[in-house]
PDB file of C-alpha atoms in Angstrom:
ATOM      1  CA  UNK A   1      -7.326  66.656 -14.181  1.00 67.00           C
ATOM      2  CA  UNK A   2      -7.858  64.913 -17.461  1.00 72.00           C
ATOM      3  CA  UNK A   3      -8.527  66.413 -20.857  1.00 84.00           C
ATOM      4  CA  UNK A   4      -8.682  65.259 -24.426  1.00 89.00           C
ATOM      5  CA  UNK A   5      -7.737  67.020 -27.653  1.00 92.00           C
ATOM      6  CA  UNK A   6      -8.898  65.764 -31.012  1.00 94.00           C
ATOM      7  CA  UNK A   7      -6.991  67.353 -33.865  1.00 90.00           C
ATOM      8  CA  UNK A   8      -9.157  68.004 -36.880  1.00 89.00           C
ATOM      9  CA  UNK A   9     -12.878  68.544 -36.436  1.00 91.00           C
ATOM     10  CA  UNK A  10     -13.433  67.268 -39.972  1.00 94.00           C
ATOM     11  CA  UNK A  11     -11.554  64.528 -41.812  1.00 96.00           C
ATOM     12  CA  UNK A  12     -12.266  63.359 -45.355  1.00 97.00           C
ATOM     13  CA  UNK A  13     -10.852  60.201 -46.850  1.00 97.00           C
ATOM     14  CA  UNK A  14     -11.509  58.284 -50.035  1.00 97.00           C
ATOM     15  CA  UNK A  15     -13.184  54.926 -49.844  1.00 97.00           C
ATOM     16  CA  UNK A  16     -10.488  52.303 -49.358  1.00 97.00           C
ATOM     17  CA  UNK A  17      -7.957  54.771 -47.959  1.00 97.00           C
ATOM     18  CA  UNK A  18      -6.411  54.768 -44.501  1.00 97.00           C
ATOM     19  CA  UNK A  19      -8.381  56.386 -41.736  1.00 97.00           C
ATOM     20  CA  UNK A  20      -6.393  58.226 -39.054  1.00 97.00           C
ATOM     21  CA  UNK A  21      -8.190  60.162 -36.343  1.00 97.00           C
ATOM     22  CA  UNK A  22      -5.971  61.841 -33.786  1.00 97.00           C
ATOM     23  CA  UNK A  23      -6.432  61.987 -30.054  1.00 96.00           C
ATOM     24  CA  UNK A  24      -4.059  63.346 -27.437  1.00 95.00           C
ATOM     25  CA  UNK A  25      -4.781  63.261 -23.746  1.00 92.00           C
ATOM     26  CA  UNK A  26      -3.571  65.080 -20.727  1.00 88.00           C
ATOM     27  CA  UNK A  27      -3.393  63.150 -17.499  1.00 77.00           C
ATOM     28  CA  UNK A  28      -1.103  63.007 -14.526  1.00 70.00           C
ATOM     29  CA  UNK A  29      -1.330  59.219 -14.420  1.00 71.00           C
ATOM     30  CA  UNK A  30      -2.030  56.682 -17.153  1.00 70.00           C
ATOM     31  CA  UNK A  31      -5.755  56.818 -17.694  1.00 80.00           C
ATOM     32  CA  UNK A  32      -8.361  54.697 -19.355  1.00 86.00           C
ATOM     33  CA  UNK A  33      -8.957  55.737 -22.962  1.00 90.00           C
ATOM     34  CA  UNK A  34     -11.955  55.178 -25.193  1.00 92.00           C
ATOM     35  CA  UNK A  35     -13.130  55.785 -28.729  1.00 95.00           C
ATOM     36  CA  UNK A  36     -16.845  56.134 -29.380  1.00 95.00           C
ATOM     37  CA  UNK A  37     -18.683  56.514 -32.667  1.00 95.00           C
ATOM     38  CA  UNK A  38     -21.924  58.396 -33.189  1.00 92.00           C
ATOM     39  CA  UNK A  39     -23.962  57.734 -36.308  1.00 90.00           C
ATOM     40  CA  UNK A  40     -26.551  60.361 -37.308  1.00 84.00           C
ATOM     41  CA  UNK A  41     -29.481  60.617 -34.919  1.00 77.00           C
ATOM     42  CA  UNK A  42     -28.110  57.834 -32.737  1.00 82.00           C
ATOM     43  CA  UNK A  43     -26.411  57.588 -29.404  1.00 83.00           C
ATOM     44  CA  UNK A  44     -22.714  56.950 -28.957  1.00 90.00           C
ATOM     45  CA  UNK A  45     -21.397  53.419 -29.383  1.00 91.00           C
ATOM     46  CA  UNK A  46     -18.129  52.108 -28.000  1.00 91.00           C
ATOM     47  CA  UNK A  47     -15.530  51.273 -30.644  1.00 94.00           C
ATOM     48  CA  UNK A  48     -12.703  50.243 -28.359  1.00 93.00           C
ATOM     49  CA  UNK A  49     -11.046  51.005 -25.037  1.00 90.00           C
ATOM     50  CA  UNK A  50      -7.610  50.925 -23.454  1.00 89.00           C
ATOM     51  CA  UNK A  51      -7.456  49.832 -19.813  1.00 82.00           C
ATOM     52  CA  UNK A  52      -3.718  49.288 -19.216  1.00 75.00           C
ATOM     53  CA  UNK A  53      -3.474  45.884 -20.874  1.00 74.00           C
ATOM     54  CA  UNK A  54      -2.156  45.640 -24.448  1.00 83.00           C
ATOM     55  CA  UNK A  55      -1.182  48.980 -25.912  1.00 88.00           C
ATOM     56  CA  UNK A  56      -2.614  48.096 -29.317  1.00 93.00           C
ATOM     57  CA  UNK A  57      -6.318  47.765 -28.963  1.00 93.00           C
ATOM     58  CA  UNK A  58      -8.586  46.267 -31.598  1.00 94.00           C
ATOM     59  CA  UNK A  59     -12.193  47.295 -31.776  1.00 93.00           C
ATOM     60  CA  UNK A  60     -15.279  46.733 -33.812  1.00 92.00           C
ATOM     61  CA  UNK A  61     -15.657  47.386 -37.559  1.00 92.00           C
ATOM     62  CA  UNK A  62     -11.917  46.954 -38.195  1.00 95.00           C
ATOM     63  CA  UNK A  63     -10.795  49.917 -36.106  1.00 97.00           C
ATOM     64  CA  UNK A  64      -7.799  49.862 -33.799  1.00 96.00           C
ATOM     65  CA  UNK A  65      -5.924  52.328 -31.639  1.00 96.00           C
ATOM     66  CA  UNK A  66      -2.491  52.366 -30.086  1.00 94.00           C
ATOM     67  CA  UNK A  67      -1.749  53.810 -26.667  1.00 92.00           C
ATOM     68  CA  UNK A  68       1.565  55.676 -26.761  1.00 92.00           C
ATOM     69  CA  UNK A  69       2.476  56.955 -23.345  1.00 88.00           C
ATOM     70  CA  UNK A  70       5.532  58.861 -24.554  1.00 90.00           C
ATOM     71  CA  UNK A  71       3.362  60.817 -26.980  1.00 92.00           C
ATOM     72  CA  UNK A  72       0.254  60.893 -24.757  1.00 92.00           C
ATOM     73  CA  UNK A  73      -1.682  59.777 -27.781  1.00 94.00           C
ATOM     74  CA  UNK A  74      -4.397  57.273 -28.609  1.00 95.00           C
ATOM     75  CA  UNK A  75      -4.951  57.688 -32.343  1.00 97.00           C
ATOM     76  CA  UNK A  76      -7.672  55.688 -34.087  1.00 97.00           C
ATOM     77  CA  UNK A  77      -6.905  53.940 -37.359  1.00 97.00           C
ATOM     78  CA  UNK A  78      -8.527  51.734 -39.929  1.00 97.00           C
ATOM     79  CA  UNK A  79      -6.598  50.421 -42.936  1.00 97.00           C
ATOM     80  CA  UNK A  80      -9.397  50.813 -45.474  1.00 97.00           C
ATOM     81  CA  UNK A  81     -12.315  53.204 -45.129  1.00 97.00           C
ATOM     82  CA  UNK A  82     -15.817  52.113 -45.964  1.00 96.00           C
ATOM     83  CA  UNK A  83     -18.771  54.351 -46.767  1.00 96.00           C
ATOM     84  CA  UNK A  84     -20.493  53.103 -43.622  1.00 95.00           C
ATOM     85  CA  UNK A  85     -17.681  54.558 -41.499  1.00 96.00           C
ATOM     86  CA  UNK A  86     -18.976  58.084 -42.081  1.00 96.00           C
ATOM     87  CA  UNK A  87     -19.893  59.322 -38.602  1.00 95.00           C
ATOM     88  CA  UNK A  88     -18.739  61.446 -35.664  1.00 94.00           C
ATOM     89  CA  UNK A  89     -15.928  59.980 -33.585  1.00 96.00           C
ATOM     90  CA  UNK A  90     -15.206  60.908 -30.005  1.00 95.00           C
ATOM     91  CA  UNK A  91     -12.130  60.186 -27.937  1.00 94.00           C
ATOM     92  CA  UNK A  92     -12.633  60.025 -24.163  1.00 91.00           C
ATOM     93  CA  UNK A  93     -10.437  59.692 -21.111  1.00 87.00           C
ATOM     94  CA  UNK A  94     -11.210  58.739 -17.567  1.00 82.00           C
ATOM     95  CA  UNK A  95      -9.135  58.462 -14.444  1.00 73.00           C
ATOM     96  CA  UNK A  96      -8.458  54.982 -13.122  1.00 67.00           C
ATOM     97  CA  UNK A  97      -9.777  56.098  -9.773  1.00 66.00           C
ATOM     98  CA  UNK A  98     -12.811  58.132 -10.690  1.00 65.00           C
ATOM     99  CA  UNK A  99     -16.205  58.257 -12.233  1.00 68.00           C
ATOM    100  CA  UNK A 100     -16.000  61.027 -14.738  1.00 74.00           C
ATOM    101  CA  UNK A 101     -15.315  60.761 -18.429  1.00 80.00           C
ATOM    102  CA  UNK A 102     -13.862  63.631 -20.418  1.00 85.00           C
ATOM    103  CA  UNK A 103     -14.748  63.694 -24.093  1.00 89.00           C
ATOM    104  CA  UNK A 104     -13.053  65.438 -26.965  1.00 91.00           C
ATOM    105  CA  UNK A 105     -14.917  67.767 -29.275  1.00 90.00           C
ATOM    106  CA  UNK A 106     -15.284  65.050 -31.878  1.00 93.00           C
ATOM    107  CA  UNK A 107     -14.084  64.441 -35.426  1.00 95.00           C
ATOM    108  CA  UNK A 108     -16.546  64.163 -38.266  1.00 95.00           C
ATOM    109  CA  UNK A 109     -15.388  61.579 -40.779  1.00 97.00           C
ATOM    110  CA  UNK A 110     -16.535  61.832 -44.392  1.00 96.00           C
ATOM    111  CA  UNK A 111     -15.841  58.993 -46.784  1.00 97.00           C
ATOM    112  CA  UNK A 112     -15.689  59.981 -50.426  1.00 96.00           C
ATOM    113  CA  UNK A 113     -16.731  57.335 -52.937  1.00 94.00           C
TER     114      UNK A 113
ATOM    115  CA  UNK B   1     -32.395  43.327 -24.404  1.00 56.00           C
ATOM    116  CA  UNK B   2     -33.542  46.901 -24.558  1.00 80.00           C
ATOM    117  CA  UNK B   3     -30.968  49.630 -24.617  1.00 91.00           C
ATOM    118  CA  UNK B   4     -31.019  52.995 -22.921  1.00 94.00           C
ATOM    119  CA  UNK B   5     -34.094  54.978 -23.806  1.00 95.00           C
ATOM    120  CA  UNK B   6     -34.726  58.685 -23.460  1.00 96.00           C
ATOM    121  CA  UNK B   7     -37.845  60.761 -23.735  1.00 96.00           C
ATOM    122  CA  UNK B   8     -38.888  62.965 -25.300  1.00 97.00           C
ATOM    123  CA  UNK B   9     -36.677  62.713 -28.373  1.00 95.00           C
ATOM    124  CA  UNK B  10     -37.287  66.383 -29.104  1.00 96.00           C
ATOM    125  CA  UNK B  11     -38.440  69.183 -26.841  1.00 97.00           C
ATOM    126  CA  UNK B  12     -39.139  72.748 -27.848  1.00 97.00           C
ATOM    127  CA  UNK B  13     -39.829  75.157 -25.032  1.00 97.00           C
ATOM    128  CA  UNK B  14     -40.025  78.849 -24.362  1.00 97.00           C
ATOM    129  CA  UNK B  15     -37.419  80.722 -22.421  1.00 97.00           C
ATOM    130  CA  UNK B  16     -38.235  80.686 -18.715  1.00 97.00           C
ATOM    131  CA  UNK B  17     -40.172  77.432 -18.726  1.00 97.00           C
ATOM    132  CA  UNK B  18     -39.144  74.310 -16.828  1.00 98.00           C
ATOM    133  CA  UNK B  19     -38.421  71.044 -18.628  1.00 98.00           C
ATOM    134  CA  UNK B  20     -37.996  67.452 -17.549  1.00 98.00           C
ATOM    135  CA  UNK B  21     -35.975  64.938 -19.485  1.00 98.00           C
ATOM    136  CA  UNK B  22     -36.276  61.242 -18.778  1.00 97.00           C
ATOM    137  CA  UNK B  23     -33.782  58.414 -19.011  1.00 97.00           C
ATOM    138  CA  UNK B  24     -34.483  54.696 -18.700  1.00 96.00           C
ATOM    139  CA  UNK B  25     -31.169  52.875 -18.272  1.00 95.00           C
ATOM    140  CA  UNK B  26     -30.446  49.276 -19.151  1.00 93.00           C
ATOM    141  CA  UNK B  27     -31.906  46.972 -16.532  1.00 91.00           C
ATOM    142  CA  UNK B  28     -29.324  46.058 -13.917  1.00 87.00           C
ATOM    143  CA  UNK B  29     -26.952  48.909 -14.708  1.00 89.00           C
ATOM    144  CA  UNK B  30     -26.021  50.608 -11.480  1.00 86.00           C
ATOM    145  CA  UNK B  31     -24.256  53.626 -12.937  1.00 88.00           C
ATOM    146  CA  UNK B  32     -26.014  56.389 -14.840  1.00 92.00           C
ATOM    147  CA  UNK B  33     -24.572  59.517 -16.468  1.00 93.00           C
ATOM    148  CA  UNK B  34     -26.030  62.650 -17.962  1.00 96.00           C
ATOM    149  CA  UNK B  35     -24.132  64.643 -20.578  1.00 95.00           C
ATOM    150  CA  UNK B  36     -24.850  67.729 -22.629  1.00 95.00           C
ATOM    151  CA  UNK B  37     -23.751  67.886 -26.268  1.00 91.00           C
ATOM    152  CA  UNK B  38     -23.741  71.328 -27.787  1.00 88.00           C
ATOM    153  CA  UNK B  39     -23.153  72.066 -31.443  1.00 79.00           C
ATOM    154  CA  UNK B  40     -19.462  71.884 -32.269  1.00 70.00           C
ATOM    155  CA  UNK B  41     -18.504  70.814 -28.771  1.00 75.00           C
ATOM    156  CA  UNK B  42     -17.785  67.540 -27.107  1.00 78.00           C
ATOM    157  CA  UNK B  43     -19.844  65.892 -24.453  1.00 86.00           C
ATOM    158  CA  UNK B  44     -20.026  67.862 -21.268  1.00 89.00           C
ATOM    159  CA  UNK B  45     -20.390  65.785 -18.115  1.00 89.00           C
ATOM    160  CA  UNK B  46     -23.312  66.851 -15.982  1.00 93.00           C
ATOM    161  CA  UNK B  47     -24.009  64.316 -13.244  1.00 93.00           C
ATOM    162  CA  UNK B  48     -23.264  60.720 -12.241  1.00 90.00           C
ATOM    163  CA  UNK B  49     -25.330  58.305 -10.184  1.00 90.00           C
ATOM    164  CA  UNK B  50     -23.890  55.066  -8.786  1.00 85.00           C
ATOM    165  CA  UNK B  51     -26.154  52.755  -6.848  1.00 82.00           C
ATOM    166  CA  UNK B  52     -27.284  54.290  -3.591  1.00 81.00           C
ATOM    167  CA  UNK B  53     -24.302  56.584  -3.269  1.00 83.00           C
ATOM    168  CA  UNK B  54     -24.637  60.319  -3.320  1.00 86.00           C
ATOM    169  CA  UNK B  55     -24.529  61.532  -6.913  1.00 89.00           C
ATOM    170  CA  UNK B  56     -21.531  63.356  -8.357  1.00 88.00           C
ATOM    171  CA  UNK B  57     -23.095  66.687  -9.301  1.00 91.00           C
ATOM    172  CA  UNK B  58     -19.861  68.464 -10.080  1.00 88.00           C
ATOM    173  CA  UNK B  59     -20.722  68.972 -13.751  1.00 90.00           C
ATOM    174  CA  UNK B  60     -24.047  70.727 -13.324  1.00 94.00           C
ATOM    175  CA  UNK B  61     -23.595  74.210 -14.841  1.00 93.00           C
ATOM    176  CA  UNK B  62     -25.930  76.077 -12.521  1.00 94.00           C
ATOM    177  CA  UNK B  63     -28.497  75.599  -9.771  1.00 95.00           C
ATOM    178  CA  UNK B  64     -31.206  75.604 -12.428  1.00 97.00           C
ATOM    179  CA  UNK B  65     -30.127  72.071 -13.269  1.00 97.00           C
ATOM    180  CA  UNK B  66     -31.014  69.126 -11.064  1.00 96.00           C
ATOM    181  CA  UNK B  67     -31.417  65.415 -11.471  1.00 96.00           C
ATOM    182  CA  UNK B  68     -32.782  62.529  -9.530  1.00 95.00           C
ATOM    183  CA  UNK B  69     -32.790  58.803  -9.879  1.00 94.00           C
ATOM    184  CA  UNK B  70     -35.704  56.959  -8.354  1.00 84.00           C
ATOM    185  CA  UNK B  71     -35.345  53.403  -7.160  1.00 81.00           C
ATOM    186  CA  UNK B  72     -31.916  53.131  -8.717  1.00 77.00           C
ATOM    187  CA  UNK B  73     -33.401  53.005 -12.177  1.00 90.00           C
ATOM    188  CA  UNK B  74     -35.160  55.801 -14.060  1.00 95.00           C
ATOM    189  CA  UNK B  75     -33.578  59.226 -13.932  1.00 96.00           C
ATOM    190  CA  UNK B  76     -35.033  62.648 -14.577  1.00 97.00           C
ATOM    191  CA  UNK B  77     -32.988  65.722 -15.471  1.00 98.00           C
ATOM    192  CA  UNK B  78     -34.835  68.943 -14.689  1.00 98.00           C
ATOM    193  CA  UNK B  79     -33.887  72.341 -16.031  1.00 98.00           C
ATOM    194  CA  UNK B  80     -35.697  75.249 -14.416  1.00 98.00           C
ATOM    195  CA  UNK B  81     -36.233  78.646 -15.995  1.00 97.00           C
ATOM    196  CA  UNK B  82     -34.665  77.514 -19.249  1.00 97.00           C
ATOM    197  CA  UNK B  83     -32.371  79.852 -21.150  1.00 97.00           C
ATOM    198  CA  UNK B  84     -31.468  79.838 -24.825  1.00 96.00           C
ATOM    199  CA  UNK B  85     -27.955  78.650 -23.999  1.00 94.00           C
ATOM    200  CA  UNK B  86     -29.513  75.484 -22.582  1.00 96.00           C
ATOM    201  CA  UNK B  87     -30.354  74.403 -26.127  1.00 96.00           C
ATOM    202  CA  UNK B  88     -28.408  71.206 -26.781  1.00 96.00           C
ATOM    203  CA  UNK B  89     -28.733  67.447 -27.027  1.00 95.00           C
ATOM    204  CA  UNK B  90     -28.898  65.828 -23.616  1.00 97.00           C
ATOM    205  CA  UNK B  91     -27.470  62.331 -23.540  1.00 95.00           C
ATOM    206  CA  UNK B  92     -27.936  59.691 -20.904  1.00 95.00           C
ATOM    207  CA  UNK B  93     -25.667  56.680 -20.501  1.00 93.00           C
ATOM    208  CA  UNK B  94     -25.640  53.704 -18.157  1.00 91.00           C
ATOM    209  CA  UNK B  95     -23.020  51.131 -17.265  1.00 86.00           C
ATOM    210  CA  UNK B  96     -22.275  48.193 -15.041  1.00 81.00           C
ATOM    211  CA  UNK B  97     -19.952  49.802 -12.536  1.00 67.00           C
ATOM    212  CA  UNK B  98     -18.588  46.564 -11.222  1.00 54.00           C
ATOM    213  CA  UNK B  99     -15.481  48.132  -9.788  1.00 51.00           C
ATOM    214  CA  UNK B 100     -15.482  50.674  -7.046  1.00 51.00           C
ATOM    215  CA  UNK B 101     -15.169  53.398  -9.649  1.00 53.00           C
ATOM    216  CA  UNK B 102     -17.243  53.899 -12.741  1.00 51.00           C
ATOM    217  CA  UNK B 103     -14.442  54.795 -15.063  1.00 56.00           C
ATOM    218  CA  UNK B 104     -13.547  51.305 -16.252  1.00 64.00           C
ATOM    219  CA  UNK B 105     -16.782  50.149 -17.720  1.00 73.00           C
ATOM    220  CA  UNK B 106     -18.314  50.747 -21.104  1.00 79.00           C
ATOM    221  CA  UNK B 107     -21.101  53.263 -21.152  1.00 86.00           C
ATOM    222  CA  UNK B 108     -24.202  52.544 -23.208  1.00 89.00           C
ATOM    223  CA  UNK B 109     -25.767  55.698 -24.552  1.00 92.00           C
ATOM    224  CA  UNK B 110     -29.332  56.586 -25.280  1.00 93.00           C
ATOM    225  CA  UNK B 111     -30.300  58.443 -28.466  1.00 92.00           C
ATOM    226  CA  UNK B 112     -30.579  61.732 -26.639  1.00 93.00           C
ATOM    227  CA  UNK B 113     -33.153  64.458 -26.190  1.00 96.00           C
ATOM    228  CA  UNK B 114     -32.777  67.502 -28.405  1.00 95.00           C
ATOM    229  CA  UNK B 115     -33.800  70.558 -26.419  1.00 97.00           C
ATOM    230  CA  UNK B 116     -34.549  73.808 -28.155  1.00 97.00           C
ATOM    231  CA  UNK B 117     -35.234  76.890 -26.090  1.00 97.00           C
ATOM    232  CA  UNK B 118     -36.879  79.686 -28.054  1.00 95.00           C
TER     233      UNK B 118
END
């Protein structure tokens, strides 16, 4: 069975600072991994996904994530935070042979001007 | 084109009443998911529809919950005899499940229905 752990339910960074949102997964086989963003009163939007190609995945809005099998991690980063990045971020995992997605509990990102 | 739409956006009901939540997926998307998002928790998978296959109902929390998808398009999630613990945001997502499994493809989410059970 798959599961996802997001460390830190709330993260605050200064505008222009590095954003690092942590995600660790549990899976018996290499899964597919996703990061979604949810802006207030909106549905979730895909930021990026890992599907067993390149381990460093680049997404929209300057975000990227690196799949590290040895650490079972898929942390999300952005070199320089912008005020518009303030949102809820969800990491998700799915099995290669399956239909279900398992989401983490989310990390709320606050950007301080 | 239009994204995933859900209605109503907000629903307030009394304990014990039945509610129906509607999802209109993106046209042509064969896969449709329902999730429940409770305060402080992640998204909880409820049910998955893929084409004409039997739905994956393994996430439904009780027999008070049911869902159907008519004509491979619109889906309705029904909660019977609502309880206060059913209060949550119910999210619908659709995707192009081009592969045999749905797990590869990006899901497109609707804005959700916020259900409040008094």
